[in-house]
Amino acid sequence: MAEDKTIFAMIIDDELPSEKLYEDDQCIVIKDINPKASTHVLIIPKSTEIPRLADANESHQALLGHLLLVAGEMSRRLGVDDAFRLVINNGADAGQTVFHLHLHILASKAFDEGSLGKEFG
Ligand code: 5GP
């Protein structure tokens, strides 16, 4: 139903603007609107079938693998492949605010230099 459409589904459907860095048939990569690190991008599957990682099943295996490969590729393109974190928040109590699966790539200068930095809490 329309009222259930998430912000990310609207971005995928070009109903909301975003800074898109990458797109293929299975996913998009956008800049996070409220970055928690100097590099903070979101890898978002186009499928709306997986609200949380815990909702994924074996039929999503290839897609989940693809998202990890895109994460590695994006880390190289963004020049952070030496030091980055890949985060999936699952559930509101873990900080998930958008219930459409997404992976965060987080990297910062402080992190590159060996200190975790405030933004990693
Ligand atoms: P979560 O907390 O669900 O793991 O992550 C949701 C992320 O989406 C947050 O980091 C938040 O800043 C980001 N976000 C929320 N709304 C928008 C939006 O409209 N555009 C973009 N680019 N990012 C968004």
CSV table of C-alpha atoms and ligand atoms in Angstrom, one decimal:
chain,number,residue,atom,x,y,z
A,1,MET,CA,0.0,0.0,0.0
A,2,ALA,CA,1.2,3.5,-0.8
A,3,GLU,CA,1.4,4.6,2.9
A,4,ASP,CA,3.9,1.7,3.5
A,5,LYS,CA,6.4,3.0,0.9
A,6,THR,CA,9.7,3.8,2.5
A,7,ILE,CA,11.9,6.8,1.8
A,8,PHE,CA,14.4,4.4,0.1
A,9,ALA,CA,11.6,3.0,-2.2
A,10,MET,CA,10.7,6.5,-3.1
A,11,ILE,CA,14.4,7.3,-3.9
A,12,ILE,CA,14.7,4.2,-6.0
A,13,ASP,CA,11.5,5.2,-7.9
A,14,ASP,CA,12.9,8.7,-8.4
A,15,GLU,CA,10.1,10.2,-6.3
A,16,LEU,CA,12.7,11.8,-4.0
A,17,PRO,CA,16.1,13.2,-4.9
A,18,SER,CA,19.4,11.7,-3.8
A,19,GLU,CA,23.1,11.9,-4.5
A,20,LYS,CA,23.4,8.7,-6.4
A,21,LEU,CA,27.0,7.3,-6.8
A,22,TYR,CA,26.2,3.9,-8.4
A,23,GLU,CA,23.3,2.0,-9.8
A,24,ASP,CA,22.8,-1.4,-11.4
A,25,ASP,CA,19.9,-3.7,-11.9
A,26,GLN,CA,19.9,-4.8,-8.3
A,27,CYS,CA,20.9,-1.9,-6.1
A,28,ILE,CA,21.7,1.8,-5.8
A,29,VAL,CA,24.4,3.5,-3.8
A,30,ILE,CA,23.7,7.0,-2.4
A,31,LYS,CA,25.3,9.4,0.0
A,32,ASP,CA,23.7,9.4,3.4
A,33,ILE,CA,21.8,12.7,4.0
A,34,ASN,CA,23.1,12.9,7.5
A,35,PRO,CA,26.6,11.5,7.4
A,36,LYS,CA,28.1,10.0,10.6
A,37,ALA,CA,31.6,9.9,9.0
A,38,SER,CA,33.5,11.7,6.3
A,39,THR,CA,32.6,8.9,4.0
A,40,HIS,CA,29.1,7.6,4.6
A,41,VAL,CA,27.2,5.9,1.8
A,42,LEU,CA,24.2,3.6,1.7
A,43,ILE,CA,23.9,0.5,-0.5
A,44,ILE,CA,20.2,-0.2,-1.0
A,45,PRO,CA,18.7,-3.1,-2.9
A,46,LYS,CA,16.0,-2.2,-5.4
A,47,SER,CA,13.9,-5.1,-4.1
A,48,THR,CA,11.4,-4.0,-1.4
A,49,GLU,CA,11.1,-7.6,-0.1
A,50,ILE,CA,13.6,-7.3,2.8
A,51,PRO,CA,12.6,-4.8,5.5
A,52,ARG,CA,15.3,-6.0,7.9
A,53,LEU,CA,18.3,-8.4,7.3
A,54,ALA,CA,16.5,-10.8,9.6
A,55,ASP,CA,13.7,-11.0,7.1
A,56,ALA,CA,16.0,-12.3,4.3
A,57,ASN,CA,15.8,-16.0,3.2
A,58,GLU,CA,17.6,-18.3,0.9
A,59,SER,CA,15.9,-16.8,-2.1
A,60,HIS,CA,17.9,-13.6,-1.4
A,61,GLN,CA,21.3,-15.3,-1.2
A,62,ALA,CA,22.5,-14.0,-4.6
A,63,LEU,CA,21.3,-10.5,-3.9
A,64,LEU,CA,23.0,-10.4,-0.5
A,65,GLY,CA,26.2,-11.6,-2.0
A,66,HIS,CA,25.9,-8.9,-4.7
A,67,LEU,CA,25.5,-6.2,-2.1
A,68,LEU,CA,28.7,-7.2,-0.4
A,69,LEU,CA,30.6,-7.2,-3.8
A,70,VAL,CA,29.2,-3.7,-4.5
A,71,ALA,CA,30.4,-2.7,-1.0
A,72,GLY,CA,33.9,-3.8,-1.9
A,73,GLU,CA,33.8,-2.1,-5.3
A,74,MET,CA,32.5,1.1,-3.8
A,75,SER,CA,35.2,1.1,-1.1
A,76,ARG,CA,37.8,1.0,-3.9
A,77,ARG,CA,36.0,3.8,-5.9
A,78,LEU,CA,35.8,6.0,-2.8
A,79,GLY,CA,39.4,5.4,-1.9
A,80,VAL,CA,38.6,3.9,1.5
A,81,ASP,CA,39.3,0.2,0.8
A,82,ASP,CA,42.2,0.2,3.4
A,83,ALA,CA,39.8,1.1,6.3
A,84,PHE,CA,36.1,1.1,6.4
A,85,ARG,CA,33.2,-0.4,8.3
A,86,LEU,CA,30.1,-2.0,6.8
A,87,VAL,CA,27.1,-1.7,9.1
A,88,ILE,CA,23.6,-3.1,9.0
A,89,ASN,CA,21.2,-1.9,11.7
A,90,ASN,CA,18.6,-4.6,12.2
A,91,GLY,CA,15.5,-3.5,14.2
A,92,ALA,CA,14.5,-0.2,15.9
A,93,ASP,CA,16.4,-1.0,19.1
A,94,ALA,CA,19.6,-1.4,17.0
A,95,GLY,CA,19.1,2.0,15.4
A,96,GLN,CA,17.3,1.0,12.3
A,97,THR,CA,15.1,3.9,11.1
A,98,VAL,CA,14.3,2.9,7.5
A,99,PHE,CA,12.7,-0.5,7.1
A,100,HIS,CA,14.1,-1.3,3.7
A,101,LEU,CA,17.4,-3.3,4.0
A,102,HIS,CA,20.5,-1.1,3.5
A,103,LEU,CA,24.2,-1.4,4.2
A,104,HIS,CA,26.2,1.6,5.5
A,105,ILE,CA,29.8,2.1,4.3
A,106,LEU,CA,31.5,4.3,7.0
A,107,ALA,CA,35.1,5.6,6.8
A,108,SER,CA,36.8,8.6,8.3
A,109,LYS,CA,40.2,10.2,8.3
A,110,ALA,CA,40.5,9.4,12.1
A,111,PHE,CA,39.6,5.8,11.3
A,112,ASP,CA,42.2,5.6,8.5
A,113,GLU,CA,44.8,6.9,11.0
A,114,GLY,CA,44.0,4.2,13.5
A,115,SER,CA,41.8,6.0,15.9
A,116,LEU,CA,38.1,5.1,15.9
A,117,GLY,CA,37.0,8.8,16.2
A,118,LYS,CA,33.9,10.1,17.9
A,119,GLU,CA,31.6,9.3,15.0
A,120,PHE,CA,32.1,5.6,15.5
A,121,GLY,CA,31.0,6.0,19.2
B,1,5GP,P1,19.3,3.2,9.6
B,1,5GP,O1,19.3,4.0,10.9
B,1,5GP,O2,17.9,2.7,9.2
B,1,5GP,O3,20.3,2.1,9.7
B,1,5GP,O4,19.8,4.1,8.5
B,1,5GP,C1,19.0,5.0,7.8
B,1,5GP,C2,20.0,6.0,7.2
B,1,5GP,O5,19.3,6.7,6.1
B,1,5GP,C3,20.4,7.1,8.2
B,1,5GP,O6,21.8,7.2,8.2
B,1,5GP,C4,19.8,8.4,7.6
B,1,5GP,O7,20.7,9.5,7.7
B,1,5GP,C5,19.6,8.1,6.1
B,1,5GP,N1,18.5,8.8,5.5
B,1,5GP,C6,17.3,9.0,6.0
B,1,5GP,N2,16.5,9.6,5.1
B,1,5GP,C7,17.3,9.8,4.0
B,1,5GP,C8,17.1,10.5,2.7
B,1,5GP,O8,16.0,11.0,2.5
B,1,5GP,N3,18.1,10.5,1.9
B,1,5GP,C9,19.3,9.9,2.2
B,1,5GP,N4,20.3,10.0,1.2
B,1,5GP,N5,19.6,9.3,3.3
B,1,5GP,C10,18.6,9.3,4.2
